[in-house]
């Protein structure tokens, strides 16, 4: 029999993550305990430990789901929907990534700081998230190589290089620097240099 | 009359910074107090406050001096001494910066973590340090533009872009990532892309 929550909903992974995200947002990662999450679900903490080995693994799963929903999915739509040149789509993709990160860093500060902390600890999960994003960049670069906008090259390697070379503008460790005067001009200077290396003409 | 230390040396700014660095290395920034530093110098903490307004300003000055001596000066020598093409000098400069940062992050961990913390707080001092480094990069780029290795462009802006685009490999916030497998290949991919945008041929 699947354990039920007090609301008679089955205790699914999603239900646990919903409760955990709610509690983590309210109390912050340091003050949240597995017992707090169990209380919201009206189950014992022993029941939760059958789904997640530790508070750290719950926190990792909440962050992973948040990254997927709030970053990976919105960005994936750009390749499919946006018109214009591949270079314009690539620029839109990068500006959207930067805009999302920047707005989360101020508007969704609890999740953002949890994500920034997890970035230093859960290297494997973050590497996979970054891999998904780089694949999206690779598809946009492929488009531009096929239509002749971009010089031919190893698009997967180029996508990774482009992502890493713009770390200053989207990696959470740089959040404080996004608020510095000149940040927009700095991005422009970096993007200009990167496009000089990629554009055919 | 200039106050003297117990060793009958005048209480210069350098003497204070020497003592402060010694104490900060021993106890760490959080546990070091101005009184601890004054004790080493055998002066009252009131005497120290005539030179520095706060513990934070002592910490900033120690970090600034350390950055100058251990990063800025060694790198400045590269432009003057290294032979070979401007592109090779530029690459050597960047590899030296990355190597110094990486070795300090493990071999001089106390000063490195103080520097990483100060980077988030003392934006103005760090901006000036970065400005000095970018000027060095600019001089190497100018050389390469003059001898035709690099395409003509605004060398100051290009130098800034090159520095920012390589943040992942030298900004202290990324220190944990320098230890990841693939870091050297990642640098290679970024450098290749940047040089594609700069080299004439």
Short mmCIF file of C-alpha atoms in Angstrom, two decimals:
data_model
loop_
_atom_site.label_atom_id
_atom_site.label_comp_id
_atom_site.label_asym_id
_atom_site.label_seq_id
_atom_site.Cartn_x
_atom_site.Cartn_y
_atom_site.Cartn_z
CA UNK A 1 0.00 0.00 0.00
CA UNK A 2 1.33 3.47 -0.90
CA UNK A 3 1.47 5.66 2.24
CA UNK A 4 -1.02 8.52 2.05
CA UNK A 5 -0.59 12.08 3.27
CA UNK A 6 -3.13 13.59 5.68
CA UNK A 7 -4.95 15.00 2.63
CA UNK A 8 -5.40 11.44 1.38
CA UNK A 9 -3.02 12.12 -1.49
CA UNK A 10 -0.48 9.40 -2.22
CA UNK A 11 2.97 10.28 -0.90
CA UNK A 12 4.65 10.69 -4.26
CA UNK A 13 8.11 12.09 -4.88
CA UNK A 14 6.46 15.23 -6.27
CA UNK A 15 4.31 15.67 -3.14
CA UNK A 16 7.41 15.40 -0.96
CA UNK A 17 9.32 17.90 -3.10
CA UNK A 18 6.36 20.33 -3.03
CA UNK A 19 6.29 20.20 0.77
CA UNK A 20 10.08 20.39 1.03
CA UNK A 21 10.28 23.41 -1.26
CA UNK A 22 7.60 25.17 0.76
CA UNK A 23 9.45 24.50 4.05
CA UNK A 24 12.89 25.32 2.62
CA UNK A 25 11.58 28.64 1.31
CA UNK A 26 10.04 29.46 4.68
CA UNK A 27 12.88 28.47 7.04
CA UNK A 28 15.95 28.37 4.77
CA UNK A 29 18.14 25.28 4.19
CA UNK A 30 20.04 25.54 7.49
CA UNK A 31 16.97 25.71 9.73
CA UNK A 32 14.84 23.19 7.85
CA UNK A 33 14.81 19.64 9.21
CA UNK A 34 13.38 16.45 7.74
CA UNK A 35 10.93 16.49 10.65
CA UNK A 36 9.62 19.91 9.52
CA UNK A 37 8.95 18.53 6.05
CA UNK A 38 7.30 15.40 7.46
CA UNK A 39 5.03 17.57 9.62
CA UNK A 40 3.71 19.48 6.60
CA UNK A 41 2.94 16.15 4.92
CA UNK A 42 1.55 14.74 8.17
CA UNK A 43 3.72 11.61 7.90
CA UNK A 44 6.55 10.36 10.13
CA UNK A 45 10.12 11.36 9.26
CA UNK A 46 10.84 7.63 8.99
CA UNK A 47 8.42 7.51 6.04
CA UNK A 48 10.35 10.34 4.35
CA UNK A 49 13.65 8.52 4.85
CA UNK A 50 12.24 5.68 2.73
CA UNK A 51 12.18 8.15 -0.20
CA UNK A 52 15.28 10.27 0.49
CA UNK A 53 18.46 9.22 2.29
CA UNK A 54 19.10 12.61 3.93
CA UNK A 55 18.08 16.24 4.19
CA UNK A 56 20.91 16.99 1.73
CA UNK A 57 19.40 14.68 -0.88
CA UNK A 58 15.98 16.33 -0.47
CA UNK A 59 17.59 19.73 -0.89
CA UNK A 60 19.43 18.53 -3.98
CA UNK A 61 16.23 17.15 -5.52
CA UNK A 62 14.29 20.37 -4.80
CA UNK A 63 17.04 22.45 -6.40
CA UNK A 64 17.28 20.13 -9.40
CA UNK A 65 13.51 20.35 -10.01
CA UNK A 66 13.57 24.15 -9.61
CA UNK A 67 16.45 24.49 -12.10
CA UNK A 68 14.66 22.28 -14.58
CA UNK A 69 11.32 24.10 -14.33
CA UNK A 70 12.55 27.65 -14.06
CA UNK A 71 15.66 27.61 -16.28
CA UNK A 72 15.96 24.59 -18.58
CA UNK A 73 12.32 24.46 -19.80
CA UNK A 74 11.87 28.20 -20.54
CA UNK A 75 15.20 28.26 -22.41
CA UNK A 76 14.36 25.17 -24.48
CA UNK A 77 11.40 27.05 -25.96
CA UNK A 78 13.68 29.66 -27.51
CA UNK A 79 15.22 27.30 -30.05
CA UNK A 80 11.78 26.09 -31.09
CA UNK A 81 9.86 29.35 -31.18
CA UNK A 82 12.13 32.28 -31.84
CA UNK A 83 12.49 33.37 -35.43
CA UNK A 84 15.37 35.36 -36.91
CA UNK A 85 18.95 34.34 -37.52
CA UNK A 86 20.70 31.66 -35.48
CA UNK A 87 22.98 34.39 -34.14
CA UNK A 88 19.95 36.36 -32.95
CA UNK A 89 18.43 33.24 -31.38
CA UNK A 90 21.70 32.47 -29.64
CA UNK A 91 21.89 36.00 -28.28
CA UNK A 92 18.25 35.81 -27.13
CA UNK A 93 18.96 32.45 -25.45
CA UNK A 94 21.94 33.91 -23.56
CA UNK A 95 20.12 37.11 -22.59
CA UNK A 96 17.19 35.03 -21.33
CA UNK A 97 19.49 32.85 -19.23
CA UNK A 98 21.19 35.93 -17.80
CA UNK A 99 17.85 37.66 -17.19
CA UNK A 100 16.35 34.62 -15.44
CA UNK A 101 19.37 34.20 -13.18
CA UNK A 102 19.48 37.87 -12.37
CA UNK A 103 15.78 38.09 -11.59
CA UNK A 104 15.88 34.94 -9.42
CA UNK A 105 18.86 36.30 -7.50
CA UNK A 106 16.69 39.19 -6.29
CA UNK A 107 13.05 38.02 -6.71
CA UNK A 108 13.41 34.39 -5.61
CA UNK A 109 16.33 34.88 -3.24
CA UNK A 110 15.66 31.80 -1.06
CA UNK A 111 15.78 29.34 -3.96
CA UNK A 112 18.65 31.21 -5.59
CA UNK A 113 20.86 31.09 -2.53
CA UNK A 114 20.06 27.40 -2.05
CA UNK A 115 21.04 26.86 -5.69
CA UNK A 116 24.26 28.87 -5.21
CA UNK A 117 25.16 26.72 -2.19
CA UNK A 118 24.26 23.46 -3.94
CA UNK A 119 26.42 24.49 -6.91
CA UNK A 120 29.48 24.15 -4.69
CA UNK A 121 28.41 20.82 -3.16
CA UNK A 122 26.44 18.77 -5.69
CA UNK A 123 28.92 18.96 -8.56
CA UNK A 124 27.40 15.97 -10.38
CA UNK A 125 23.81 17.28 -10.41
CA UNK A 126 24.93 20.75 -11.47
CA UNK A 127 27.17 19.28 -14.20
CA UNK A 128 24.12 17.48 -15.62
CA UNK A 129 22.01 20.66 -15.51
CA UNK A 130 24.79 22.57 -17.29
CA UNK A 131 25.06 19.73 -19.83
CA UNK A 132 21.36 20.15 -20.73
CA UNK A 133 21.85 23.89 -21.26
CA UNK A 134 24.98 23.37 -23.36
CA UNK A 135 23.05 20.92 -25.56
CA UNK A 136 20.50 23.67 -26.22
CA UNK A 137 23.31 26.07 -27.16
CA UNK A 138 24.79 23.36 -29.39
CA UNK A 139 21.53 23.01 -31.32
CA UNK A 140 21.41 26.76 -31.98
CA UNK A 141 25.05 26.72 -33.12
CA UNK A 142 24.33 23.74 -35.39
CA UNK A 143 21.53 25.73 -37.03
CA UNK A 144 23.92 28.63 -37.64
CA UNK A 145 26.57 26.33 -39.08
CA UNK A 146 24.06 24.69 -41.39
CA UNK A 147 22.83 28.00 -42.79
CA UNK A 148 26.36 29.38 -43.05
CA UNK A 149 26.07 32.11 -40.37
CA UNK A 150 28.73 30.48 -38.19
CA UNK A 151 32.10 29.17 -39.26
CA UNK A 152 32.30 25.38 -39.26
CA UNK A 153 33.73 23.88 -36.06
CA UNK A 154 33.02 21.26 -33.41
CA UNK A 155 29.64 22.64 -32.31
CA UNK A 156 29.51 20.71 -29.01
CA UNK A 157 32.92 22.04 -27.97
CA UNK A 158 32.03 25.52 -29.14
CA UNK A 159 28.76 25.44 -27.17
CA UNK A 160 30.65 24.47 -24.03
CA UNK A 161 33.25 27.20 -24.61
CA UNK A 162 30.53 29.82 -25.17
CA UNK A 163 28.75 28.78 -21.98
CA UNK A 164 31.93 28.82 -19.87
CA UNK A 165 33.19 32.10 -21.36
CA UNK A 166 29.98 33.81 -20.22
CA UNK A 167 30.11 32.36 -16.66
CA UNK A 168 30.66 35.83 -15.23
CA UNK A 169 27.13 36.76 -16.31
CA UNK A 170 25.14 33.66 -15.32
CA UNK A 171 27.10 31.55 -12.78
CA UNK A 172 25.51 32.13 -9.34
CA UNK A 173 28.91 32.77 -7.71
CA UNK A 174 29.00 36.07 -9.62
CA UNK A 175 25.57 37.33 -8.51
CA UNK A 176 27.02 40.27 -6.54
CA UNK A 177 28.90 41.42 -9.65
CA UNK A 178 25.74 41.52 -11.79
CA UNK A 179 24.76 44.62 -9.82
CA UNK A 180 27.99 46.50 -10.61
CA UNK A 181 27.87 49.45 -12.94
CA UNK A 182 29.21 48.42 -16.30
CA UNK A 183 27.94 44.84 -16.14
CA UNK A 184 25.84 45.26 -19.30
CA UNK A 185 28.77 46.85 -21.16
CA UNK A 186 31.02 44.02 -19.95
CA UNK A 187 28.63 41.43 -21.37
CA UNK A 188 28.51 43.33 -24.64
CA UNK A 189 32.33 43.33 -24.86
CA UNK A 190 32.55 39.59 -24.16
CA UNK A 191 29.74 38.74 -26.59
CA UNK A 192 31.35 40.84 -29.33
CA UNK A 193 34.64 38.97 -28.90
CA UNK A 194 32.91 35.57 -28.89
CA UNK A 195 30.89 36.38 -32.02
CA UNK A 196 34.05 37.59 -33.78
CA UNK A 197 35.31 34.04 -33.31
CA UNK A 198 32.11 32.41 -34.54
CA UNK A 199 30.48 34.48 -37.28
CA UNK A 200 31.43 33.72 -40.87
CA UNK A 201 31.49 37.32 -42.03
CA UNK B 1 57.24 61.82 17.22
CA UNK B 2 56.55 58.61 15.28
CA UNK B 3 55.38 55.85 17.67
CA UNK B 4 57.90 53.01 17.91
CA UNK B 5 57.19 49.31 18.16
CA UNK B 6 58.71 47.31 20.99
CA UNK B 7 61.58 46.42 18.64
CA UNK B 8 62.32 50.14 18.33
CA UNK B 9 61.19 50.08 14.71
CA UNK B 10 58.99 52.98 13.60
CA UNK B 11 55.33 51.97 13.40
CA UNK B 12 55.03 52.26 9.63
CA UNK B 13 52.11 51.12 7.54
CA UNK B 14 54.28 48.24 6.29
CA UNK B 15 55.13 47.14 9.83
CA UNK B 16 51.43 47.09 10.73
CA UNK B 17 50.57 45.12 7.61
CA UNK B 18 53.39 42.63 8.29
CA UNK B 19 52.05 42.01 11.79
CA UNK B 20 48.42 41.91 10.59
CA UNK B 21 49.23 39.39 7.85
CA UNK B 22 51.05 37.19 10.36
CA UNK B 23 48.09 37.26 12.79
CA UNK B 24 45.46 36.85 10.07
CA UNK B 25 47.29 33.82 8.71
CA UNK B 26 47.52 32.30 12.17
CA UNK B 27 43.98 32.90 13.47
CA UNK B 28 41.97 33.55 10.30
CA UNK B 29 40.01 36.75 9.57
CA UNK B 30 37.05 35.91 11.83
CA UNK B 31 39.07 35.20 14.96
CA UNK B 32 41.65 37.98 14.50
CA UNK B 33 41.02 41.20 16.44
CA UNK B 34 42.76 44.57 16.24
CA UNK B 35 43.95 43.88 19.80
CA UNK B 36 45.74 40.71 18.59
CA UNK B 37 47.57 42.73 15.94
CA UNK B 38 48.45 45.47 18.42
CA UNK B 39 49.86 42.83 20.80
CA UNK B 40 52.28 41.52 18.16
CA UNK B 41 53.45 45.09 17.55
CA UNK B 42 53.50 45.78 21.31
CA UNK B 43 51.46 48.96 20.87
CA UNK B 44 47.95 49.85 22.09
CA UNK B 45 45.00 49.16 19.80
CA UNK B 46 44.27 52.90 20.00
CA UNK B 47 47.58 53.49 18.23
CA UNK B 48 46.55 51.13 15.43
CA UNK B 49 43.23 52.91 15.02
CA UNK B 50 45.18 56.07 14.15
CA UNK B 51 46.43 54.21 11.05
CA UNK B 52 43.39 52.11 10.12
CA UNK B 53 39.73 52.88 10.79
CA UNK B 54 38.68 49.26 11.40
CA UNK B 55 39.68 45.62 11.30
CA UNK B 56 37.99 45.46 7.89
CA UNK B 57 40.26 48.17 6.51
CA UNK B 58 43.36 46.36 7.83
CA UNK B 59 42.15 43.14 6.19
CA UNK B 60 41.52 45.00 2.94
CA UNK B 61 45.01 46.54 2.98
CA UNK B 62 46.67 43.19 3.73
CA UNK B 63 44.80 41.55 0.85
CA UNK B 64 45.58 44.41 -1.50
CA UNK B 65 49.31 44.17 -0.73
CA UNK B 66 49.26 40.39 -1.12
CA UNK B 67 47.50 40.63 -4.51
CA UNK B 68 50.01 43.21 -5.67
CA UNK B 69 53.08 41.26 -4.57
CA UNK B 70 51.97 37.78 -5.49
CA UNK B 71 49.88 38.36 -8.64
CA UNK B 72 50.35 41.78 -10.24
CA UNK B 73 54.16 42.00 -10.00
CA UNK B 74 54.99 38.46 -11.24
CA UNK B 75 52.59 38.89 -14.17
CA UNK B 76 54.02 42.29 -15.15
CA UNK B 77 57.37 40.62 -15.76
CA UNK B 78 55.92 38.45 -18.53
CA UNK B 79 55.34 41.30 -20.95
CA UNK B 80 58.87 42.57 -20.41
CA UNK B 81 60.79 39.31 -20.41
CA UNK B 82 59.03 36.65 -22.45
CA UNK B 83 60.07 36.28 -26.05
CA UNK B 84 58.01 34.76 -28.85
CA UNK B 85 54.86 36.01 -30.49
CA UNK B 86 52.40 38.30 -28.75
CA UNK B 87 49.88 35.44 -28.89
CA UNK B 88 52.34 33.17 -27.08
CA UNK B 89 53.06 35.86 -24.49
CA UNK B 90 49.34 36.41 -23.96
CA UNK B 91 48.80 32.71 -23.47
CA UNK B 92 51.77 32.52 -21.06
CA UNK B 93 50.36 35.50 -19.13
CA UNK B 94 46.96 33.83 -18.79
CA UNK B 95 48.43 30.44 -17.85
CA UNK B 96 50.62 32.12 -15.24
CA UNK B 97 47.61 33.94 -13.74
CA UNK B 98 45.62 30.69 -13.65
CA UNK B 99 48.57 28.76 -12.23
CA UNK B 100 49.23 31.34 -9.49
CA UNK B 101 45.57 31.43 -8.44
CA UNK B 102 45.31 27.69 -8.48
CA UNK B 103 48.47 27.18 -6.45
CA UNK B 104 47.48 29.84 -3.88
CA UNK B 105 44.04 28.23 -3.50
CA UNK B 106 45.74 25.11 -2.16
CA UNK B 107 49.23 26.21 -0.98
CA UNK B 108 48.35 29.56 0.59
CA UNK B 109 44.78 28.72 1.58
CA UNK B 110 44.51 31.28 4.41
CA UNK B 111 45.35 34.27 2.21
CA UNK B 112 43.35 32.86 -0.71
CA UNK B 113 40.17 32.45 1.31
CA UNK B 114 40.60 35.94 2.75
CA UNK B 115 41.00 37.23 -0.80
CA UNK B 116 37.91 35.28 -1.95
CA UNK B 117 35.87 36.81 0.90
CA UNK B 118 37.23 40.32 0.27
CA UNK B 119 36.35 39.97 -3.43
CA UNK B 120 32.68 39.97 -2.47
CA UNK B 121 32.98 42.92 -0.07
CA UNK B 122 35.65 45.34 -1.26
CA UNK B 123 34.41 45.81 -4.80
CA UNK B 124 36.38 49.03 -5.32
CA UNK B 125 39.78 47.63 -4.29
CA UNK B 126 39.26 44.47 -6.33
CA UNK B 127 38.13 46.53 -9.34
CA UNK B 128 41.41 48.46 -9.17
CA UNK B 129 43.45 45.25 -8.92
CA UNK B 130 41.59 43.82 -11.93
CA UNK B 131 42.16 47.11 -13.78
CA UNK B 132 45.95 46.73 -13.33
CA UNK B 133 45.82 43.19 -14.71
CA UNK B 134 43.66 44.22 -17.66
CA UNK B 135 46.18 46.98 -18.49
CA UNK B 136 48.89 44.31 -18.69
CA UNK B 137 46.71 42.25 -21.04
CA UNK B 138 46.04 45.39 -23.09
CA UNK B 139 49.78 45.99 -23.58
CA UNK B 140 50.28 42.43 -24.87
CA UNK B 141 47.31 42.84 -27.22
CA UNK B 142 48.69 46.17 -28.46
CA UNK B 143 51.97 44.42 -29.30
CA UNK B 144 50.09 41.79 -31.29
CA UNK B 145 48.05 44.42 -33.14
CA UNK B 146 51.17 46.39 -33.99
CA UNK B 147 52.95 43.37 -35.46
CA UNK B 148 49.80 42.19 -37.26
CA UNK B 149 49.21 39.00 -35.25
CA UNK B 150 45.89 40.26 -33.94
CA UNK B 151 43.07 41.90 -35.87
CA UNK B 152 42.76 45.64 -35.20
CA UNK B 153 40.19 46.52 -32.52
CA UNK B 154 39.80 48.56 -29.34
CA UNK B 155 42.57 46.86 -27.37
CA UNK B 156 41.42 48.11 -23.95
CA UNK B 157 37.92 46.74 -24.50
CA UNK B 158 39.32 43.51 -25.92
CA UNK B 159 41.62 43.09 -22.92
CA UNK B 160 38.68 43.50 -20.55
CA UNK B 161 36.58 41.02 -22.57
CA UNK B 162 39.42 38.48 -22.59
CA UNK B 163 39.86 38.79 -18.83
CA UNK B 164 36.14 38.47 -18.08
CA UNK B 165 35.63 35.59 -20.53
CA UNK B 166 38.26 33.58 -18.66
CA UNK B 167 36.79 34.30 -15.17
CA UNK B 168 35.89 30.65 -14.76
CA UNK B 169 39.60 29.81 -14.63
CA UNK B 170 40.95 32.60 -12.39
CA UNK B 171 38.13 34.23 -10.38
CA UNK B 172 38.36 32.93 -6.78
CA UNK B 173 34.64 32.11 -6.67
CA UNK B 174 35.38 29.25 -9.09
CA UNK B 175 38.21 27.68 -7.06
CA UNK B 176 36.26 24.46 -6.38
CA UNK B 177 35.68 24.01 -10.12
CA UNK B 178 39.41 24.21 -10.93
CA UNK B 179 39.72 20.76 -9.39
CA UNK B 180 37.08 19.19 -11.65
CA UNK B 181 38.17 16.74 -14.30
CA UNK B 182 38.10 18.45 -17.65
CA UNK B 183 39.08 21.89 -16.34
CA UNK B 184 42.21 22.02 -18.54
CA UNK B 185 40.22 20.92 -21.61
CA UNK B 186 37.58 23.54 -20.78
CA UNK B 187 40.23 26.26 -20.69
CA UNK B 188 41.60 25.04 -24.00
CA UNK B 189 38.14 25.22 -25.60
CA UNK B 190 37.53 28.76 -24.31
CA UNK B 191 41.00 29.96 -25.33
CA UNK B 192 40.59 28.49 -28.82
CA UNK B 193 37.30 30.37 -29.26
CA UNK B 194 38.78 33.63 -27.97
CA UNK B 195 41.83 33.37 -30.23
CA UNK B 196 39.57 32.66 -33.23
CA UNK B 197 38.10 36.11 -32.57
CA UNK B 198 41.47 37.80 -32.20
CA UNK B 199 44.06 36.24 -34.51
CA UNK B 200 44.46 37.72 -37.97
CA UNK B 201 44.96 34.43 -39.76
#
